[in-house]
């Protein structure tokens, strides 16, 4: 993967079952340099089909700012902490933004990759 693609800023969306877990995951991602910032939103009602049944649950959405270089580690960290069999983890490329903010995101996630 080219250096410019690894530097691609991403917005990762995830839903967590409660506020406490959202805060624990957010803290861990930022402390480990896997995310520059995590926004924890107010709870939402999610309606979805799972194993043939329509489910309705209250979840806590999070917006995670990271880079492509950190995505795989970030995904693994969420999977390890998340109680769902198939949690929502969706990464969207950030195609434009305030250059100073994007540079800050890059700086905050530029720590050496784990091996």
mmCIF file of N, CA and C in Angstrom, residues 2-3 7 25 28 34 41 45 48-49 51-52 60 65 67 75-76 78 84 88 91 93 98 102 110 113 115:
data_model
loop_
_atom_site.group_PDB
_atom_site.id
_atom_site.type_symbol
_atom_site.label_atom_id
_atom_site.label_comp_id
_atom_site.label_asym_id
_atom_site.label_seq_id
_atom_site.Cartn_x
_atom_site.Cartn_y
_atom_site.Cartn_z
ATOM 1 N N UNK A 2 0.597 2.182 -0.840
ATOM 2 C CA UNK A 2 1.438 3.380 -0.965
ATOM 3 C C UNK A 2 1.332 4.248 0.288
ATOM 4 N N UNK A 3 2.351 5.067 0.508
ATOM 5 C CA UNK A 3 2.378 5.952 1.678
ATOM 6 C C UNK A 3 1.191 6.904 1.668
ATOM 7 N N UNK A 7 -1.801 7.196 4.545
ATOM 8 C CA UNK A 7 -2.102 8.458 5.221
ATOM 9 C C UNK A 7 -3.555 8.889 5.040
ATOM 10 N N UNK A 25 -13.679 1.834 25.122
ATOM 11 C CA UNK A 25 -13.081 1.644 23.800
ATOM 12 C C UNK A 25 -12.484 2.959 23.303
ATOM 13 N N UNK A 28 -9.176 3.595 25.059
ATOM 14 C CA UNK A 28 -8.130 2.676 24.605
ATOM 15 C C UNK A 28 -7.627 3.046 23.218
ATOM 16 N N UNK A 34 -4.377 4.656 18.038
ATOM 17 C CA UNK A 34 -5.124 4.093 16.916
ATOM 18 C C UNK A 34 -6.163 5.063 16.393
ATOM 19 N N UNK A 41 -21.611 9.621 20.807
ATOM 20 C CA UNK A 41 -22.885 10.296 20.605
ATOM 21 C C UNK A 41 -23.922 9.816 21.623
ATOM 22 N N UNK A 45 -31.873 4.466 18.928
ATOM 23 C CA UNK A 45 -32.628 3.226 18.777
ATOM 24 C C UNK A 45 -32.247 2.636 17.435
ATOM 25 N N UNK A 48 -32.974 -3.546 13.235
ATOM 26 C CA UNK A 48 -32.240 -4.351 12.267
ATOM 27 C C UNK A 48 -32.736 -5.799 12.319
ATOM 28 N N UNK A 49 -32.413 -6.553 11.288
ATOM 29 C CA UNK A 49 -32.759 -7.967 11.263
ATOM 30 C C UNK A 49 -31.517 -8.759 11.656
ATOM 31 N N UNK A 51 -30.516 -12.884 12.615
ATOM 32 C CA UNK A 51 -30.904 -14.281 12.705
ATOM 33 C C UNK A 51 -32.407 -14.460 12.466
ATOM 34 N N UNK A 52 -32.905 -13.771 11.426
ATOM 35 C CA UNK A 52 -34.280 -13.926 10.983
ATOM 36 C C UNK A 52 -35.320 -13.140 11.758
ATOM 37 N N UNK A 60 -25.055 2.957 21.443
ATOM 38 C CA UNK A 60 -24.303 4.205 21.532
ATOM 39 C C UNK A 60 -23.380 4.286 20.318
ATOM 40 N N UNK A 65 -11.950 8.986 14.418
ATOM 41 C CA UNK A 65 -11.090 9.587 13.398
ATOM 42 C C UNK A 65 -9.727 8.921 13.443
ATOM 43 N N UNK A 67 -6.547 6.875 10.500
ATOM 44 C CA UNK A 67 -5.981 6.806 9.154
ATOM 45 C C UNK A 67 -6.000 5.363 8.675
ATOM 46 N N UNK A 75 -9.652 -1.906 14.042
ATOM 47 C CA UNK A 75 -10.725 -2.900 13.894
ATOM 48 C C UNK A 75 -10.537 -4.052 14.878
ATOM 49 N N UNK A 76 -9.322 -4.556 14.990
ATOM 50 C CA UNK A 76 -9.046 -5.659 15.922
ATOM 51 C C UNK A 76 -9.300 -5.248 17.368
ATOM 52 N N UNK A 78 -11.440 -3.026 18.450
ATOM 53 C CA UNK A 78 -12.893 -2.976 18.658
ATOM 54 C C UNK A 78 -13.451 -4.392 18.762
ATOM 55 N N UNK A 84 -20.751 -8.086 20.582
ATOM 56 C CA UNK A 84 -21.572 -8.596 19.478
ATOM 57 C C UNK A 84 -20.788 -9.595 18.638
ATOM 58 N N UNK A 88 -21.022 -3.560 14.110
ATOM 59 C CA UNK A 88 -20.904 -2.584 13.024
ATOM 60 C C UNK A 88 -19.571 -1.863 13.149
ATOM 61 N N UNK A 91 -15.803 1.952 7.764
ATOM 62 C CA UNK A 91 -14.822 3.011 7.544
ATOM 63 C C UNK A 91 -15.172 3.783 6.276
ATOM 64 N N UNK A 93 -13.847 7.003 3.779
ATOM 65 C CA UNK A 93 -12.717 7.899 3.516
ATOM 66 C C UNK A 93 -13.134 9.348 3.718
ATOM 67 N N UNK A 98 -10.446 20.488 6.922
ATOM 68 C CA UNK A 98 -9.522 21.545 7.297
ATOM 69 C C UNK A 98 -8.114 20.954 7.324
ATOM 70 N N UNK A 102 -6.702 17.695 9.567
ATOM 71 C CA UNK A 102 -6.257 16.437 8.954
ATOM 72 C C UNK A 102 -4.798 16.150 9.301
ATOM 73 N N UNK A 110 0.365 8.567 13.983
ATOM 74 C CA UNK A 110 1.608 8.243 13.274
ATOM 75 C C UNK A 110 2.604 7.463 14.121
ATOM 76 N N UNK A 113 3.668 1.250 13.863
ATOM 77 C CA UNK A 113 2.672 0.189 13.779
ATOM 78 C C UNK A 113 3.105 -0.997 14.616
ATOM 79 N N UNK A 115 3.681 -4.897 15.395
ATOM 80 C CA UNK A 115 4.079 -5.993 14.517
ATOM 81 C C UNK A 115 3.408 -7.258 14.967
#
